Amino acid sequence: MNITDLTVHELQEKLKNKELTITDITRAYTDRIKEKDPEVQAFVTILTDEALKQAQEVQAKVESGEITGEFAGIPIGIKDNLCTKGIKTTCASKMLENFVSPYDATVIEKLNKENMIDLGKLNMDEFAMGGSTETSYFAKTKNPWNLNRVPGGSSGGSAAAVAANMVPWALGSDTGGSIRQPSSFCGVVGLKPTYGLVSRYGLVAFASSLDQIGPITKDVTDSAMLLNLIAGYDEKDTTSVNLEKKDYTRALKNDVKGLKIAVPKEFFGEGINEEVKSKLYEAIEKYKELGAEVKEISLDIAQYALATYYIIACAEASSNLGRFDGIRYTYRTPEFKDLKEIYKKTRSEAFGPEVKRRIILGTYVLSSGYYDAYYKKAQQVRTLVTNEFNKVFEKYDVILTPTSPTVAFGIGEKSNNPLEMYLADICTVSVNIAGLPGISIPCGVDSEGMPIGMQLIGNKFCEETILNVAYTYEQATKFRENYRPEFKGGVK
């Protein structure tokens, strides 16, 4: 038995039956990280000694009956923009290279209450700005399916670590597709919850009205379980929504008979790879076989959503990143004459090109004379996008689209062409603009063996619906049993 191949619910079963100990599981993962991460480079901070020590402590408490929780001793990986007390939180930036958070994010507090074990902080695009994890200050994470390809972004480290079996599951953040797109590229399951369902307190902000924390997992059952742990109202987050607590695993019924699925033709048009389309059409046929009602519709928002997203996201980023000034907790330029030069040189030296690009664009659209033409107009279009989705959900339960127009592209292939990189987000950004839940699940591989993702979009706070639709397809197709990363391009 290869421990690191197992899902979390399979690990729980092994622990319950005393076939494995918490120490066995943790050591298997720390050994796997030691073996594979030098090539995949999914981690910024690895917590081997801390994890093994904690595993021994939790094991002893479980044996004594002091701890009884079902997640006690389950390891996890954390995206490096989530604050972790006493552990570096770098956002993969030189600006925060040595920042150690004095507090835990709310989601981390919830995991700690379950006595889960943090294996380390996972690589990402700098300040979550990028779609390939190539903008990280520390390393370019590789895709475990082919080390010459990107893992997607910005949660590329989280998706790659799960795909490479270096963590059983991970937390990521999603501002315009940053959980779903890397999950698609790496052949894993990525869930972006409804805006407000999961507290953002302790998430280093990129675009506050778009950001959302969510799970990246090996299968849909694990996704529902991790959502159970992190969802819920938090008074420290003013955008958190106070809803009745749900058990999302109860939604996994393996039945879609009579369910209405909308397929927007605009998401299958120009720019979508033919092999991606082909696999999505196969998935549509499978849903019909399973008893769902599938109908093609028109949802003419894609052409507006991308521009709207980048105006709003960059505007909010320029505001949020203003706090990084070299005065308080960040990098400071070693040579300066006055306060103005501290600001200028610190930000010039410590921010990467993509972050600077978005700050400049965001400052421009918020500036006097351009605010009404760009930012105000984008907010108006945001309302139109939300209304269009609302109309669809009056008749349909789920919207089905590709997660990404292509499979994972080559490292360096788009890094010198920002516009082409931004176009890769065309299928995902509208979900964040409208604050909806979306999940990406693998639906096959292309002719070169790279995974293809299918996106399922639900109405607000209807995570149960998209989880069940994803689960039913997963059970019918068994992707994990049929396909595994082969570590092409150098890893044996």
XYZ file of C-alpha atoms in Angstrom:
492
model
C 0.000 0.000 0.000
C 1.300 3.429 -0.957
C 0.043 5.729 1.777
C 0.393 8.936 -0.224
C -1.884 7.594 -2.986
C -4.827 7.520 -0.588
C -7.557 10.155 -0.329
C -8.292 11.719 3.052
C -11.416 9.628 3.573
C -9.357 6.514 2.823
C -6.702 7.644 5.320
C -9.430 8.146 7.923
C -10.641 4.592 7.356
C -7.094 3.229 7.796
C -6.663 5.196 11.037
C -10.038 4.046 12.338
C -9.178 0.386 11.649
C -5.703 0.895 13.182
C -4.033 -0.160 9.922
C -1.999 3.059 10.052
C -0.885 5.507 12.717
C -0.745 9.293 12.433
C 3.038 9.043 12.529
C 3.019 6.523 9.654
C 0.971 8.889 7.505
C 2.960 12.016 8.332
C 6.303 10.303 7.737
C 5.083 8.951 4.395
C 4.275 12.504 3.281
C 7.471 14.095 4.596
C 9.465 11.376 2.790
C 7.486 12.015 -0.395
C 8.161 15.762 -0.153
C 11.878 15.116 0.354
C 11.906 12.860 -2.724
C 9.762 14.866 -5.158
C 9.773 18.533 -4.213
C 13.307 19.265 -5.464
C 11.888 18.631 -8.947
C 8.290 19.837 -8.618
C 9.123 22.808 -6.333
C 5.632 23.116 -4.880
C 6.737 24.353 -1.445
C 8.092 27.668 -0.205
C 8.426 26.463 3.409
C 8.664 22.784 4.363
C 7.816 21.850 7.979
C 9.245 18.314 8.197
C 10.525 18.385 11.792
C 7.536 20.325 13.090
C 5.088 17.964 11.340
C 6.737 14.799 12.688
C 6.852 16.211 16.218
C 3.197 17.234 16.055
C 2.251 13.803 14.660
C 3.799 12.079 17.665
C 1.997 14.436 20.063
C -1.381 14.010 18.378
C -0.930 10.219 18.192
C -0.279 10.078 21.930
C -3.367 12.201 22.667
C -5.532 10.032 20.404
C -4.318 6.872 22.145
C -5.029 8.374 25.570
C -8.508 9.455 24.491
C -7.729 13.144 24.937
C -8.465 13.754 21.222
C -11.320 12.050 19.355
C -11.839 14.130 16.203
C -11.988 12.358 12.838
C -9.456 14.773 11.265
C -6.870 14.530 14.036
C -3.459 13.841 12.521
C -4.529 14.352 8.894
C -1.805 16.343 7.065
C -2.514 19.373 4.873
C -0.662 21.932 2.737
C -1.394 25.667 2.962
C -1.101 28.276 0.199
C 1.479 30.850 1.214
C -0.926 33.799 1.311
C -2.786 32.430 4.342
C -1.409 33.728 7.636
C 0.060 31.046 9.906
C 1.214 32.074 13.384
C 4.949 31.641 13.889
C 5.490 30.416 10.308
C 6.556 32.512 7.323
C 3.766 33.863 5.113
C 5.564 35.227 2.050
C 2.931 35.461 -0.715
C 5.868 34.175 -2.844
C 7.242 37.732 -2.871
C 10.544 39.335 -1.989
C 8.433 41.974 -0.236
C 7.353 39.445 2.435
C 10.336 37.087 2.172
C 10.954 37.103 5.951
C 7.486 37.980 7.259
C 6.327 35.748 10.114
C 2.650 36.210 10.894
C 1.734 36.951 14.536
C -1.693 35.338 14.104
C -3.548 32.561 12.277
C -6.103 33.077 9.537
C -9.594 31.965 10.585
C -9.432 28.903 8.306
C -6.099 27.923 9.919
C -7.636 28.281 13.384
C -10.381 25.888 12.297
C -7.861 23.319 11.021
C -5.806 23.636 14.206
C -8.898 22.916 16.313
C -9.144 19.617 14.422
C -5.478 18.877 15.265
C -4.517 18.616 11.600
C -0.843 18.671 10.663
C 0.629 21.455 8.523
C 3.212 20.022 6.115
C 4.251 23.464 4.855
C 3.437 26.592 2.880
C 2.845 26.149 -0.833
C 4.201 28.180 -3.731
C 2.038 30.576 -5.733
C 2.188 33.465 -8.154
C 3.459 36.552 -6.351
C 0.591 38.048 -4.316
C -1.672 35.618 -6.252
C -1.153 37.605 -9.468
C -0.657 35.201 -12.343
C -1.977 32.058 -13.962
C 1.088 29.811 -14.050
C 3.055 30.133 -10.753
C 5.880 31.597 -12.810
C 5.750 34.996 -11.083
C 6.850 33.533 -7.721
C 9.998 35.161 -6.315
C 11.252 31.780 -5.043
C 10.755 29.144 -7.739
C 8.726 28.145 -10.777
C 6.573 25.201 -9.725
C 6.372 22.371 -12.278
C 3.321 20.360 -13.335
C 3.621 16.767 -12.018
C 2.060 15.439 -15.232
C 4.909 16.930 -17.243
C 7.719 18.914 -15.656
C 8.090 21.052 -18.770
C 4.562 22.439 -18.264
C 3.169 24.966 -15.780
C 0.845 23.809 -12.977
C -1.426 26.824 -13.459
C -1.914 29.573 -10.943
C -2.029 31.305 -8.723
C -2.557 28.259 -6.464
C -0.130 26.221 -8.578
C 1.869 24.972 -5.604
C -1.289 23.683 -3.915
C -2.551 21.871 -7.024
C 0.883 20.429 -7.884
C 1.448 19.200 -4.319
C -1.892 17.367 -4.317
C -1.328 15.897 -7.798
C 2.196 14.759 -6.870
C 0.910 13.122 -3.644
C 3.053 15.411 -1.483
C -0.047 16.450 0.486
C -3.409 14.642 0.698
C -5.232 17.959 0.270
C -4.518 21.679 0.361
C -6.020 25.123 0.753
C -5.848 27.625 -2.079
C -7.389 30.999 -2.872
C -9.385 31.970 -5.935
C -9.697 35.552 -7.225
C -10.414 34.845 -10.900
C -9.927 31.082 -11.204
C -6.824 30.535 -9.084
C -8.146 27.331 -7.493
C -10.036 25.946 -10.474
C -7.523 26.590 -13.287
C -4.500 24.936 -11.581
C -6.760 22.068 -10.505
C -7.707 21.621 -14.155
C -4.059 21.708 -15.268
C -3.001 19.211 -12.565
C -5.908 16.768 -12.810
C -7.308 17.337 -9.301
C -10.526 18.735 -7.815
C -10.708 22.459 -7.004
C -13.673 24.186 -5.379
C -14.236 27.959 -5.279
C -17.021 28.518 -2.711
C -19.654 31.259 -2.847
C -18.248 34.647 -1.849
C -18.856 35.056 1.888
C -19.180 31.350 2.734
C -15.565 31.016 3.937
C -13.927 33.708 6.061
C -11.194 35.713 4.322
C -9.730 36.920 7.637
C -5.996 36.246 7.499
C -5.881 35.889 3.714
C -3.437 38.462 2.346
C -5.755 40.454 0.114
C -5.364 40.727 -3.655
C -8.850 41.890 -4.682
C -11.114 41.952 -1.648
C -14.457 41.710 -3.479
C -13.287 38.716 -5.522
C -10.971 36.651 -3.267
C -12.235 33.379 -1.797
C -10.461 30.538 0.044
C -11.268 26.964 -0.984
C -10.096 23.337 -1.079
C -7.927 21.506 -3.621
C -8.305 17.757 -3.214
C -7.862 14.360 -4.853
C -11.586 13.704 -5.159
C -14.984 15.308 -4.616
C -15.654 13.595 -1.274
C -12.526 15.159 0.199
C -13.586 18.538 -1.239
C -16.934 18.342 0.571
C -15.219 17.307 3.811
C -12.714 20.167 3.726
C -15.471 22.654 2.892
C -17.308 21.425 6.015
C -14.275 22.373 8.087
C -13.604 25.853 6.689
C -17.113 27.181 5.913
C -18.978 29.314 8.396
C -19.650 32.792 9.698
C -16.783 34.840 11.106
C -17.379 38.163 12.855
C -13.801 39.207 11.989
C -14.741 39.234 8.272
C -17.373 41.846 7.432
C -18.195 40.074 4.151
C -18.822 36.742 5.894
C -22.421 35.500 5.571
C -24.202 34.015 8.573
C -25.882 30.828 7.350
C -27.023 27.639 9.001
C -24.185 25.104 9.184
C -24.366 22.386 6.528
C -22.819 18.937 6.061
C -21.780 18.996 2.411
C -20.937 15.286 2.352
C -24.676 14.547 2.631
C -25.120 16.109 -0.802
C -23.041 13.372 -2.477
C -25.940 11.204 -3.638
C -24.595 9.933 -6.977
C -27.820 10.872 -8.731
C -28.488 13.611 -11.302
C -31.788 12.330 -12.721
C -33.975 15.271 -13.735
C -31.276 17.818 -12.936
C -31.109 20.673 -15.447
C -27.669 21.524 -16.826
C -27.084 24.586 -19.009
C -24.246 24.608 -21.547
C -23.455 28.165 -22.726
C -22.363 28.056 -26.363
C -20.147 31.139 -25.903
C -17.840 29.131 -23.640
C -17.222 26.604 -26.433
C -16.390 29.069 -29.174
C -13.226 30.561 -30.599
C -10.103 30.084 -28.501
C -11.207 26.841 -26.850
C -8.903 23.953 -27.769
C -10.593 21.252 -29.881
C -9.480 18.404 -27.605
C -10.843 20.289 -24.598
C -14.178 20.706 -26.400
C -14.230 17.039 -27.346
C -13.788 15.854 -23.751
C -16.410 18.305 -22.519
C -18.895 17.044 -25.120
C -18.171 13.479 -23.960
C -18.922 14.596 -20.393
C -22.178 16.173 -21.546
C -23.217 12.879 -23.148
C -22.340 11.046 -19.936
C -24.617 13.358 -17.960
C -27.423 12.651 -20.426
C -26.860 8.918 -19.923
C -27.070 9.483 -16.170
C -30.482 11.120 -16.528
C -29.701 14.831 -16.458
C -31.431 17.260 -18.795
C -28.776 19.132 -20.756
C -29.544 22.111 -22.980
C -27.368 24.558 -24.907
C -28.049 28.185 -23.995
C -26.662 31.643 -24.745
C -24.795 33.400 -21.932
C -23.204 36.346 -23.650
C -20.992 37.561 -20.805
C -17.585 36.067 -21.610
C -16.552 38.927 -23.900
C -17.286 41.475 -21.148
C -16.241 39.486 -18.082
C -12.491 39.417 -18.703
C -12.089 43.186 -19.097
C -14.424 43.791 -16.162
C -12.462 41.420 -13.971
C -9.045 42.911 -14.712
C -10.247 46.484 -14.116
C -11.829 45.613 -10.752
C -9.064 43.226 -9.640
C -6.235 45.619 -10.501
C -8.007 48.574 -8.910
C -8.461 46.683 -5.656
C -4.898 45.321 -5.835
C -3.418 48.809 -6.194
C -5.291 49.813 -3.042
C -4.511 46.650 -1.035
C -0.815 46.636 -1.892
C -0.378 50.236 -0.817
C 0.333 48.951 2.710
C 3.639 47.429 1.610
C 5.803 50.481 2.046
C 9.061 49.374 3.692
C 8.092 50.987 6.995
C 6.329 48.264 8.954
C 6.689 44.523 8.365
C 8.067 44.229 4.852
C 11.349 44.368 2.974
C 13.061 47.776 3.170
C 15.615 49.089 0.707
C 19.053 49.218 2.373
C 20.009 52.620 0.946
C 17.810 55.718 1.048
C 18.010 59.445 1.686
C 14.485 60.241 2.821
C 11.015 58.803 3.357
C 9.944 59.265 -0.251
C 12.975 57.307 -1.438
C 12.200 54.468 1.020
C 8.770 54.067 -0.574
C 10.003 54.325 -4.142
C 13.058 52.073 -3.888
C 11.433 49.486 -1.608
C 8.487 48.928 -3.917
C 10.678 49.029 -7.035
C 13.075 46.422 -5.644
C 10.631 44.097 -3.863
C 7.668 43.812 -6.256
C 7.970 41.643 -9.374
C 7.002 42.762 -12.904
C 3.465 41.306 -12.855
C 2.613 42.902 -9.515
C 3.934 46.264 -10.722
C 1.938 45.921 -13.931
C -1.304 45.396 -12.041
C -0.634 48.167 -9.527
C 0.002 50.605 -12.376
C -3.129 49.515 -14.250
C -5.223 49.660 -11.082
C -3.943 53.105 -10.137
C -4.721 54.312 -13.661
C -8.349 53.139 -13.674
C -8.923 54.737 -10.259
C -7.287 58.035 -11.169
C -9.103 61.325 -11.664
C -10.510 61.531 -15.177
C -10.522 57.770 -15.734
C -12.523 56.477 -12.748
C -15.907 56.927 -14.443
C -14.710 55.620 -17.797
C -13.197 52.427 -16.418
C -13.796 51.484 -12.778
C -17.369 52.771 -12.498
C -18.252 51.224 -15.863
C -16.733 47.879 -14.787
C -18.887 47.865 -11.652
C -21.970 48.486 -13.788
C -21.035 45.598 -16.084
C -20.475 43.460 -12.975
C -24.139 43.963 -12.120
C -25.134 42.936 -15.657
C -23.022 39.761 -15.424
C -24.641 38.876 -12.088
C -28.119 39.470 -13.529
C -27.392 37.247 -16.539
C -26.372 34.403 -14.233
C -29.501 34.932 -12.122
C -31.679 34.539 -15.232
C -30.011 31.227 -16.097
C -30.490 29.881 -12.563
C -34.201 30.607 -12.743
C -34.433 27.689 -15.223
C -31.312 25.566 -14.618
C -29.531 23.997 -11.645
C -25.959 24.016 -12.962
C -23.915 25.641 -15.731
C -21.275 23.459 -17.414
C -18.205 24.953 -19.134
C -14.531 24.175 -19.700
C -12.358 25.277 -16.765
C -9.603 26.502 -19.070
C -9.475 27.017 -22.844
C -6.394 24.744 -23.023
C -4.464 22.144 -21.091
C -1.333 23.194 -19.187
C 1.017 25.148 -21.434
C 4.797 25.047 -21.484
C 6.938 26.862 -18.929
C 7.904 30.241 -20.406
C 5.402 29.916 -23.251
C 3.177 32.840 -22.177
C 5.249 34.615 -19.532
C 6.361 37.317 -21.971
C 2.841 37.933 -23.239
C 0.630 39.169 -20.370
C -2.445 39.584 -22.561
C -2.289 35.966 -23.714
C -1.882 34.876 -20.077
C -4.938 36.926 -19.068
C -7.028 35.346 -21.841
C -6.448 31.949 -20.194
C -8.848 33.108 -17.429
C -11.788 33.664 -19.754
C -13.806 30.663 -18.490
C -13.376 31.336 -14.765
C -13.418 35.074 -13.983
C -17.171 35.578 -14.420
C -17.806 33.240 -11.475
C -15.832 35.536 -9.149
C -17.437 38.672 -10.596
C -20.867 37.279 -9.651
C -19.705 35.720 -6.356
C -20.895 32.236 -7.384
C -19.568 28.784 -6.428
C -17.653 26.800 -9.049
C -15.853 23.485 -9.073
C -13.327 22.025 -11.509
C -13.071 18.264 -11.906
C -10.975 16.261 -14.357
C -12.880 14.860 -17.341
C -10.093 13.111 -19.256
C -6.722 13.784 -20.855
C -5.625 15.088 -24.243
C -3.542 13.256 -26.867
C -0.347 14.142 -24.953
C -1.664 12.799 -21.671
C -2.369 16.178 -20.025
C -5.511 16.506 -17.886
C -8.565 18.464 -18.998
C -10.863 20.166 -16.487
C -14.643 20.620 -16.516
C -16.183 23.524 -14.600
C -19.569 23.286 -12.907
C -21.090 26.584 -11.738
C -23.912 26.820 -9.235
C -26.225 29.474 -7.854
C -25.136 31.338 -4.719
C -24.747 29.051 -1.677
C -25.729 25.994 -3.750
C -22.452 24.146 -3.153
C -24.420 20.956 -2.476
C -25.713 20.935 -6.049
C -22.382 21.334 -7.824
C -20.674 18.902 -5.419
C -23.260 16.222 -6.182
C -23.127 16.841 -9.946
C -19.323 16.589 -9.790
C -19.453 13.509 -7.547
C -21.899 11.684 -9.818
C -19.678 12.233 -12.857
C -16.592 11.228 -10.870
C -18.191 7.969 -9.765
C -19.262 7.171 -13.331
C -15.851 7.839 -14.919
C -13.244 6.985 -12.204
C -10.578 9.427 -13.421
C -8.151 8.704 -10.566
C -8.247 4.979 -11.265
C -7.549 5.434 -14.961
C -5.009 8.262 -15.032
C -2.052 9.222 -12.872
C 0.737 11.780 -13.300
C 3.747 10.129 -14.952
C 6.228 12.868 -14.035
C 7.396 13.288 -17.620
C 10.254 15.576 -18.433
C 12.757 14.486 -15.825
C 11.124 12.924 -12.749
C 11.193 9.140 -12.552
